[in-house]
Structures are given as structure tokens and as C-alpha cells.
Short mmCIF file of C-alpha atoms and ligand atoms in Angstrom, two decimals:
data_model
loop_
_atom_site.label_atom_id
_atom_site.label_comp_id
_atom_site.label_asym_id
_atom_site.label_seq_id
_atom_site.Cartn_x
_atom_site.Cartn_y
_atom_site.Cartn_z
CA MET G 3 -19.35 18.67 -23.93
CA ARG G 4 -17.41 15.52 -22.92
CA GLU G 5 -19.03 12.82 -20.80
CA LEU G 6 -17.93 12.64 -17.13
CA SER G 7 -15.93 9.46 -17.81
CA GLU G 8 -13.99 11.21 -20.61
CA ILE G 9 -13.46 14.23 -18.36
CA ILE G 10 -11.98 11.95 -15.60
CA ASP G 11 -9.73 10.27 -18.21
CA ALA G 12 -8.55 13.65 -19.38
CA LEU G 13 -7.83 14.85 -15.85
CA ARG G 14 -5.88 11.72 -15.27
CA ARG G 15 -3.88 12.01 -18.45
CA ASP G 16 -3.14 15.75 -18.34
CA CYS G 17 -3.48 16.44 -14.57
CA ASP G 18 -5.71 19.30 -15.66
CA ILE G 19 -9.15 20.14 -17.32
CA PRO G 20 -10.82 23.48 -18.10
CA ASP G 21 -12.90 25.29 -15.51
CA ASP G 22 -16.28 24.38 -17.00
CA GLU G 23 -15.43 20.59 -16.92
CA LEU G 24 -14.05 20.94 -13.38
CA LYS G 25 -17.30 22.53 -12.44
CA MET G 26 -19.25 19.60 -13.89
CA LEU G 27 -17.07 17.09 -12.16
CA ILE G 28 -17.27 18.85 -8.79
CA GLU G 29 -21.10 19.06 -9.03
CA ALA G 30 -21.61 15.51 -10.50
CA ASP G 31 -23.91 13.94 -8.01
CA ASP G 32 -23.68 10.61 -9.85
CA SER G 33 -22.57 7.28 -8.27
CA GLU G 34 -21.21 5.91 -11.55
CA ALA G 35 -18.86 8.94 -11.97
CA ALA G 36 -17.94 8.70 -8.21
CA ASP G 37 -16.83 5.03 -8.86
CA THR G 38 -14.85 5.95 -11.96
CA LEU G 39 -13.15 8.79 -10.07
CA ARG G 40 -12.36 6.55 -7.07
CA THR G 41 -10.88 3.88 -9.29
CA ALA G 42 -8.72 6.30 -11.26
CA ALA G 43 -7.46 8.09 -8.05
CA ASP G 44 -6.66 4.69 -6.44
CA GLU G 45 -4.77 3.58 -9.44
CA VAL G 46 -2.72 6.87 -9.69
CA ARG G 47 -1.97 6.71 -5.89
CA ARG G 48 -0.77 3.09 -6.37
CA GLU G 49 1.40 4.03 -9.37
CA ASN G 50 3.21 6.63 -7.08
CA TYR G 51 3.05 5.12 -3.63
CA GLY G 52 2.01 1.50 -3.98
CA THR G 53 -0.17 0.45 -0.95
CA THR G 54 1.95 2.55 1.45
CA VAL G 55 0.21 4.77 3.94
CA PHE G 56 2.25 7.14 6.10
CA LEU G 57 1.45 7.99 9.70
CA ARG G 58 1.99 11.38 11.20
CA GLY G 59 1.80 11.71 14.96
CA LEU G 60 -0.18 14.83 15.74
CA ILE G 61 0.70 16.67 19.00
CA GLU G 62 -1.82 19.45 19.65
CA ILE G 63 0.43 21.77 21.59
CA SER G 64 -1.98 24.62 22.50
CA SER G 65 -5.57 25.62 22.30
CA PHE G 66 -4.81 29.32 23.05
CA CYS G 67 -5.12 31.33 19.89
CA LYS G 68 -4.87 35.01 19.16
CA ASN G 69 -6.80 34.69 15.93
CA ASP G 70 -10.59 34.75 15.57
CA CYS G 71 -11.36 32.56 12.44
CA LEU G 72 -15.15 32.48 12.40
CA TYR G 73 -15.54 28.80 11.90
CA CYS G 74 -13.07 27.52 14.50
CA GLY G 75 -13.90 26.32 17.96
CA ILE G 76 -10.71 27.56 19.53
CA ARG G 77 -11.05 31.07 18.06
CA ARG G 78 -10.15 33.91 20.51
CA GLY G 79 -13.73 35.07 20.66
CA ASN G 80 -15.00 31.76 22.01
CA HIS G 81 -15.02 32.50 25.81
CA ASP G 82 -16.50 29.02 26.58
CA ALA G 83 -13.36 27.30 25.25
CA ASP G 84 -11.34 25.42 27.82
CA ARG G 85 -7.70 26.43 27.10
CA TYR G 86 -4.47 24.46 27.69
CA ARG G 87 -0.95 24.48 26.55
CA LEU G 88 1.58 21.71 26.75
CA ASP G 89 4.91 22.21 28.45
CA PRO G 90 7.91 21.57 26.29
CA GLU G 91 8.80 18.52 28.34
CA VAL G 92 5.30 17.10 27.77
CA ILE G 93 5.60 17.65 23.98
CA LEU G 94 8.97 15.88 23.96
CA ALA G 95 7.44 12.97 26.08
CA CYS G 96 4.59 12.67 23.57
CA ALA G 97 7.15 12.38 20.69
CA ASP G 98 9.15 9.73 22.59
CA GLU G 99 5.99 7.72 23.12
CA GLY G 100 5.21 8.17 19.42
CA TYR G 101 8.67 7.00 18.51
CA ARG G 102 8.24 3.80 20.54
CA LEU G 103 4.97 3.30 18.64
CA GLY G 104 6.69 3.62 15.26
CA PHE G 105 6.00 7.15 14.26
CA ARG G 106 8.73 8.84 12.22
CA THR G 107 6.99 12.25 11.69
CA PHE G 108 5.74 14.43 14.45
CA VAL G 109 3.37 17.23 13.73
CA LEU G 110 3.26 20.02 16.28
CA GLN G 111 0.03 21.85 15.79
CA GLY G 112 -1.69 24.61 17.82
CA GLY G 113 -3.52 27.83 17.92
CA GLU G 114 -1.43 31.01 17.50
CA ASP G 115 -0.30 31.03 21.13
CA MET G 116 2.23 33.86 22.09
CA TYR G 117 3.76 31.59 24.71
CA PHE G 118 5.40 29.64 21.95
CA THR G 119 7.90 32.34 20.94
CA ASP G 120 10.70 31.57 18.48
CA GLU G 121 12.98 30.89 21.41
CA VAL G 122 10.62 28.40 23.03
CA MET G 123 9.82 26.72 19.67
CA CYS G 124 13.40 26.55 18.58
CA GLY G 125 14.37 24.93 21.92
CA ILE G 126 11.71 22.23 21.48
CA ILE G 127 12.68 21.61 17.80
CA ARG G 128 16.37 21.37 18.63
CA GLN G 129 15.73 18.89 21.35
CA LEU G 130 13.44 16.80 19.09
CA ARG G 131 16.00 16.85 16.36
CA GLU G 132 18.65 15.54 18.84
CA ASP G 133 16.35 12.95 20.35
CA HIS G 134 15.06 11.63 17.15
CA PRO G 135 17.39 12.36 14.26
CA ASP G 136 15.65 9.99 11.90
CA CYS G 137 12.29 11.71 12.20
CA ALA G 138 10.68 14.55 10.27
CA ILE G 139 9.53 17.46 12.27
CA THR G 140 6.40 19.23 10.99
CA LEU G 141 5.00 22.45 12.35
CA SER G 142 1.46 23.77 12.00
CA LEU G 143 1.33 26.91 14.08
CA GLY G 144 -0.32 29.38 11.75
CA GLU G 145 1.03 32.65 10.48
CA ARG G 146 4.40 33.81 11.81
CA THR G 147 7.12 36.17 10.47
CA GLU G 148 9.58 35.10 7.85
CA GLU G 149 12.28 35.45 10.56
CA SER G 150 10.34 33.01 12.78
CA TYR G 151 9.91 30.42 10.00
CA ARG G 152 13.67 30.84 9.19
CA LEU G 153 14.83 30.30 12.79
CA MET G 154 12.59 27.27 13.21
CA LYS G 155 13.83 25.79 9.93
CA GLU G 156 17.43 26.38 11.11
CA ALA G 157 16.61 24.69 14.43
CA GLY G 158 15.63 21.56 12.45
CA ALA G 159 12.00 21.78 11.25
CA ASP G 160 11.35 20.04 7.98
CA ARG G 161 7.71 20.72 6.95
CA TYR G 162 4.94 23.22 7.65
CA LEU G 163 1.27 22.78 7.29
CA LEU G 164 -0.77 25.97 6.77
CA ARG G 165 -4.08 25.55 5.00
CA HIS G 166 -4.78 28.49 2.71
CA GLU G 167 -8.41 27.99 3.84
CA ALA G 168 -9.97 29.82 0.85
CA ALA G 169 -8.16 31.08 -2.29
CA SER G 170 -10.89 33.62 -3.19
CA ASP G 171 -10.53 36.95 -1.39
CA GLU G 172 -14.33 37.21 -1.20
CA LEU G 173 -14.72 33.86 0.59
CA TYR G 174 -11.60 34.34 2.77
CA SER G 175 -12.93 37.56 4.10
CA LYS G 176 -16.29 36.01 5.03
CA LEU G 177 -14.60 33.28 7.07
CA HIS G 178 -11.97 35.49 8.79
CA PRO G 179 -11.88 38.73 10.84
CA ALA G 180 -10.76 41.86 8.98
CA GLN G 181 -7.23 41.77 10.42
CA MET G 182 -6.51 38.51 8.51
CA SER G 183 -5.92 38.46 4.76
CA LEU G 184 -5.59 35.87 2.08
CA GLU G 185 -2.61 37.91 0.82
CA ASN G 186 -0.73 37.30 4.07
CA ARG G 187 -1.74 33.62 4.20
CA LYS G 188 -0.39 33.12 0.63
CA ASN G 189 2.76 35.11 1.43
CA CYS G 190 3.40 32.76 4.41
CA LEU G 191 3.08 29.75 2.19
CA TYR G 192 5.45 31.09 -0.48
CA THR G 193 7.94 32.19 2.13
CA LEU G 194 7.80 28.70 3.77
CA LYS G 195 8.52 27.15 0.35
CA ARG G 196 11.38 29.55 -0.34
CA LEU G 197 12.90 28.73 3.02
CA GLY G 198 13.05 25.05 1.95
CA TYR G 199 10.11 23.73 4.01
CA GLN G 200 8.05 20.96 2.51
CA VAL G 201 4.58 22.65 2.70
CA GLY G 202 1.04 21.60 3.09
CA ALA G 203 -1.87 23.76 2.05
CA GLY G 204 -5.57 23.07 1.77
CA PHE G 205 -9.16 24.10 2.61
CA MET G 206 -12.37 22.95 4.21
CA VAL G 207 -14.98 21.39 1.95
CA GLY G 208 -18.48 22.87 2.37
CA ALA G 209 -17.36 25.81 4.34
CA PRO G 210 -20.10 28.41 4.90
CA TYR G 211 -20.80 30.48 1.72
CA GLN G 212 -18.56 28.19 -0.41
CA THR G 213 -19.52 27.78 -3.99
CA THR G 214 -18.21 25.66 -6.81
CA GLU G 215 -16.40 28.73 -8.17
CA HIS G 216 -14.67 29.17 -4.80
CA ILE G 217 -13.52 25.50 -4.99
CA ILE G 218 -12.29 25.93 -8.44
CA ALA G 219 -10.28 28.89 -7.16
CA ASP G 220 -8.80 26.64 -4.40
CA LEU G 221 -7.85 23.94 -6.87
CA ARG G 222 -6.11 26.54 -9.29
CA PHE G 223 -4.22 28.02 -6.31
CA LEU G 224 -2.96 24.53 -5.37
CA GLN G 225 -1.81 24.01 -8.90
CA GLU G 226 0.18 27.28 -8.71
CA LEU G 227 1.62 26.59 -5.25
CA ARG G 228 2.38 22.89 -5.81
CA PRO G 229 2.60 21.98 -2.21
CA GLN G 230 4.01 18.62 -1.04
CA MET G 231 0.88 17.90 0.98
CA ILE G 232 -2.75 18.89 0.55
CA GLY G 233 -5.04 18.79 3.62
CA ILE G 234 -8.74 18.94 2.91
CA GLY G 235 -11.57 17.85 5.16
CA PRO G 236 -15.25 18.66 5.56
CA PHE G 237 -16.26 21.76 7.45
CA VAL G 238 -17.90 20.63 10.66
CA PRO G 239 -19.87 23.25 12.68
CA HIS G 240 -18.84 24.09 16.18
CA HIS G 241 -21.70 24.90 18.63
CA SER G 242 -20.16 28.08 20.06
CA THR G 243 -19.23 29.75 16.73
CA CYS G 244 -21.34 31.93 14.50
CA PHE G 245 -21.56 29.01 12.08
CA ALA G 246 -23.14 26.69 14.72
CA GLU G 247 -26.28 26.23 12.58
CA ALA G 248 -24.54 26.09 9.17
CA PRO G 249 -24.66 22.85 7.32
CA GLY G 250 -21.41 20.86 7.36
CA GLY G 251 -19.46 19.60 4.32
CA THR G 252 -20.56 16.36 2.83
CA LEU G 253 -18.86 13.03 2.57
CA GLN G 254 -19.56 12.74 -1.16
CA LEU G 255 -18.17 16.16 -2.03
CA THR G 256 -15.11 15.63 0.09
CA LEU G 257 -14.42 12.30 -1.47
CA ARG G 258 -14.97 13.77 -5.07
CA LEU G 259 -12.45 16.52 -4.22
CA LEU G 260 -9.91 14.00 -2.84
CA GLY G 261 -10.24 12.02 -6.11
CA ILE G 262 -9.81 15.18 -8.18
CA LEU G 263 -6.75 16.30 -6.20
CA ARG G 264 -5.15 12.93 -6.57
CA LEU G 265 -5.51 13.08 -10.35
CA MET G 266 -4.30 16.72 -10.39
CA HIS G 267 -1.35 16.07 -8.16
CA PRO G 268 -0.28 12.41 -8.75
CA ALA G 269 2.60 12.46 -6.19
CA VAL G 270 1.14 14.69 -3.44
CA LEU G 271 0.74 13.56 0.15
CA LEU G 272 -2.99 13.39 0.78
CA PRO G 273 -4.26 12.84 4.22
CA ALA G 274 -7.57 11.12 5.15
CA THR G 275 -8.35 13.62 7.85
CA THR G 276 -9.91 13.41 11.33
CA ALA G 277 -12.72 15.56 10.16
CA LEU G 278 -13.57 13.14 7.38
CA GLY G 279 -13.57 10.37 10.03
CA THR G 280 -15.91 12.59 12.16
CA ILE G 281 -18.63 12.89 9.55
CA SER G 282 -18.75 9.15 8.64
CA PRO G 283 -17.53 6.16 10.76
CA ILE G 284 -15.80 4.87 7.54
CA GLY G 285 -14.78 8.31 6.23
CA ARG G 286 -11.09 7.71 6.46
CA GLU G 287 -11.31 4.29 4.91
CA LEU G 288 -13.25 5.79 1.99
CA GLY G 289 -10.62 8.50 1.75
CA LEU G 290 -7.85 5.93 1.57
CA LYS G 291 -9.69 4.19 -1.19
CA THR G 292 -10.00 7.49 -3.07
CA GLY G 293 -6.28 8.32 -3.27
CA CYS G 294 -5.41 9.26 0.27
CA ASN G 295 -2.05 8.02 1.53
CA VAL G 296 -1.58 9.70 4.90
CA VAL G 297 -3.38 9.48 8.29
CA MET G 298 -2.58 11.57 11.29
CA PRO G 299 -3.28 9.77 14.58
CA ASN G 300 -3.44 11.80 17.78
CA LEU G 301 -0.43 11.66 20.19
CA SER G 302 -1.63 14.45 22.45
CA PRO G 303 -2.11 13.54 26.07
CA VAL G 304 -5.59 12.13 26.58
CA GLY G 305 -6.37 14.75 29.29
CA VAL G 306 -6.18 17.66 26.78
CA ARG G 307 -7.63 16.12 23.68
CA LYS G 308 -11.20 17.26 24.11
CA LYS G 309 -9.92 20.83 24.69
CA TYR G 310 -8.39 21.00 21.05
CA ASP G 311 -11.90 21.49 20.13
CA LEU G 312 -11.91 22.84 16.54
CA TYR G 313 -15.34 21.38 15.64
CA ASP G 314 -18.04 19.34 17.31
CA ASN G 315 -17.89 15.51 17.78
CA LYS G 316 -14.25 15.23 16.93
CA ILE G 317 -13.25 11.59 17.01
CA CYS G 318 -10.25 9.96 18.70
CA THR G 319 -10.45 12.17 21.80
CA GLY G 320 -10.77 9.28 24.31
CA GLU G 321 -8.01 6.76 23.50
CA GLU G 322 -4.35 6.54 24.57
CA ALA G 323 -1.79 7.02 21.66
CA ALA G 324 -1.17 3.28 21.52
CA GLU G 325 -4.87 2.59 21.06
CA CYS G 326 -5.17 5.22 18.34
CA ARG G 327 -2.17 3.87 16.54
CA GLY G 328 -3.55 0.27 16.74
CA CYS G 329 -7.07 1.27 15.62
CA LEU G 330 -5.71 3.14 12.59
CA GLN G 331 -3.35 0.43 11.63
CA ARG G 332 -6.31 -2.04 11.57
CA ARG G 333 -8.37 0.45 9.55
CA ILE G 334 -5.54 0.96 7.04
CA GLU G 335 -5.00 -2.82 6.67
CA SER G 336 -8.69 -3.51 6.31
CA CYS G 337 -8.61 -1.42 3.09
CA GLY G 338 -5.68 -3.48 1.69
CA PHE G 339 -3.06 -0.89 2.55
CA ALA G 340 0.14 -1.02 4.67
CA VAL G 341 1.53 1.33 7.24
CA ALA G 342 4.98 2.66 6.29
CA GLN G 343 7.91 2.69 8.70
CA GLU G 344 9.78 5.58 7.21
CA ARG G 345 9.49 9.40 7.39
CA GLY G 346 7.50 9.40 4.24
CA ASP G 347 8.54 12.43 2.09
CA ALA G 348 6.59 13.17 -0.97
CA VAL G 349 8.01 11.49 -4.12
CA GLY G 350 9.26 13.45 -7.18
CA PHE G 351 9.92 16.76 -5.41
CA GLY G 352 13.52 17.40 -6.34
CA GLY G 353 15.60 20.41 -5.26
CA LEU G 354 14.25 22.54 -8.13
CA ASP G 355 10.77 22.39 -6.75
CA GLN G 356 11.86 23.94 -3.58
CA GLN G 357 12.49 27.28 -5.28
N1 SAH B 413 -3.43 27.66 13.95
C1 SAH B 413 -3.06 26.73 12.90
C2 SAH B 413 -3.71 25.31 12.96
C3 SAH B 413 -5.19 25.44 12.72
S1 SAH B 413 -6.23 24.13 13.10
C4 SAH B 413 -3.23 27.34 11.53
O1 SAH B 413 -3.75 28.42 11.43
O2 SAH B 413 -2.91 26.71 10.49
C5 SAH B 413 -6.01 23.15 11.64
C6 SAH B 413 -7.16 23.19 10.59
O3 SAH B 413 -8.39 22.80 11.13
C7 SAH B 413 -7.45 24.60 10.08
O4 SAH B 413 -6.46 24.95 9.09
C8 SAH B 413 -8.84 24.45 9.48
O5 SAH B 413 -8.87 24.28 8.10
C9 SAH B 413 -9.41 23.23 10.24
N2 SAH B 413 -10.63 23.65 11.03
C10 SAH B 413 -10.79 24.59 11.88
N3 SAH B 413 -12.12 24.65 12.27
C11 SAH B 413 -12.75 23.73 11.60
C12 SAH B 413 -14.13 23.31 11.53
N4 SAH B 413 -15.10 23.96 12.21
N5 SAH B 413 -14.38 22.28 10.70
C13 SAH B 413 -13.48 21.60 10.01
N6 SAH B 413 -12.16 21.95 10.03
C14 SAH B 413 -11.80 22.97 10.80
#
């Protein structure tokens, strides 16, 4: 068996290691190995992206959801949830404000809300495209039909974030109601890729029932899919879900997986997520130092932020967009990184990769 430091070297060199070594690395509760992994991930990130960090302005367009994912605070079954949806004009105004603040990517995320039909979404996307032709438009609206994804692409959307959530059927079905399936989730991701979207997939770290074997399945699926972005963050319990009492994902395991993902996917876009900032006051800074190169400040109107309540104690729900932007810029610079002014597409993904 190789030493952990040799395993990390091999992962960096080959972007891959066998399952048994992956298991050792994922389970390595060892501060020396954590330092080695962080340093390697930081070097690889710098080789590909220098010190650049991309900002994505997140607009949470609706907390209505027809799905019932067991871990999620805005699941249909949570009757205590305070629901809202943003009018198209409000969404466009959030983007205008974001543009003034220097954002060049807007992420429209929400629950699966039937109000946002293809017609409504395409109207918003077309207007956004016209108002801000130099910006990337990212959608994160869950599972829709191929036709819907196609129409929204034609209307001008560029990217789509859809975490696969769990690449093992067994775990996926423990976290989701019977009507949802991993097969459909994966099909959506492959369809999005085929339609020419830049895609983001990912999973929660420390989700209920998750084992190292499940995480290995997630990492193997991500190697197969090769998304442009990988979003992972700790699972954080929400008080009115069945997992209210479940333990959350840890900072250490999340950082270890971020480091592993950076070595496996040298050129991927890797966000330091809000959930990571929620479980530790310096979670996002530590993420940035462990290979992350994206942060997603909140551009939603302050009045609705607390209602996009995916998990407890979510941070950044009280400030105006400008404050959020300023705070994150300071945090990024405090780690020796610099905020990019461009759209920030993943490097090294040529046309061939889109197929
Ligand atoms: N409806 C969209 C957006 C979901 S919210 C979709 O289906 O893609 C975005 C992400 O938040 C989810 O993909 C999930 O991984 C994460 N999330 C939901 N509940 C969470 C929780 N309790 N803790 C941490 N992350 C959570």
C-alpha cells in the first residue's frame, strides 16, 4: 500500500487512483495529509486559473417546489415553508443591479415551480440576453423535459446546474421520494450536455446514510460525466425535514473532497459554496485555499432571502447585494486571490467535449 503522500502525488499526476486508495484518502483523518492535499490542489488550481476567482450572481427565483427531496427545506411536504416567487421584472432588476456591481454571470435558481413555464422562462432569458449580451446565463431549475432545456438554450441560456445528488441508486432512493430517480437525473445531465449547455453536477457531503463507497460512486460518475462545474457542499440539516436530527457534513471531509476533485479535474470550475460558509465562518476561505475558484454571492432581493430556506442557519440572508459583493471580494482578497471581471468559462473544454 502506498503512503498517503504518494497517493496524493499519483492523483495529481494521473488525475485518478484506484478505489482502495481513494477510500484511504477520503477517510484519512490526518492533518499532515490534509496539508499535502491542500497544497497540491492549490498548485493545480493556480496552474489552470492563476489567482482568479469567478463570481456568479445568484438569483433565487422561487421557493415553490413540486418535488419532495427529503433533505431540502423547500420540499413540497414542508407546510411550514414561507413560499415566494419573483416576478420576471424583479428578476431582471436583480440582474441589472448585479451588472452594476460587476457580475458577468447570473444564476437563476429555484424550486421546481410550475409558474415558470417554458414560455415564462424563455421570455426572461431572451430579455436578459438582450439587456446583458456580455453575460453568461446559468439556470438551476431542476428536472425539466428535453424540449424545455432545448427551448431555454435557444432563448440564450448558456449553463445549467443540476447536482446529481447521489450517484448510487441505493442512496439516491433514500434521499428522494419514489417518483424521483437517479436514472432521470442522469438523463437530464446528459441531455443538457448534448444540447450544448456547460453543465454543473455535484452532491452533498455527509448526506444522511452516505458512506465512503457512495462518495466513490459520486467521484466515478463525475469522471464519466466530465461537467464544467462541480458543486459540492456539506449537508446541513433543516429543522422541518425528516433529517432534522441527522448530523451535518463536516468541514474536514468537505475540504478533503474539494482537494480530491481539484486533482481529478484540474480545469473544472469549483465553487466554495454558501453551505461551506454556513458550517464554518472561514469555510469559503478554506475552500478557496483548497482549489476552489468560484463563489456565488446572493443577488436575490433581501426581503425573500430567508424564504429560500434550503437548510438551517444559511448565511448572507440579511445583506444587500452590494454588501454581499463587497464582503466576498474582501474575503477572496484576504486569501491572496483576485476577483475576475469576465464571464469565466471553464478552461480547456473545446467543442469536442460538448458532445
Ligand atoms: N431545484 C433545483 C435547485 C435545488 S437547490 C434542483 O433540483 O437542482 C440547490 C442545491 O441545494 C441542491 O442541489 C442540494 O444539493 C442543495 N441542498 C438542498 N438541501 C440541502 C441541505 N439540507 N443541506 C445542504 N445542501 C442542500
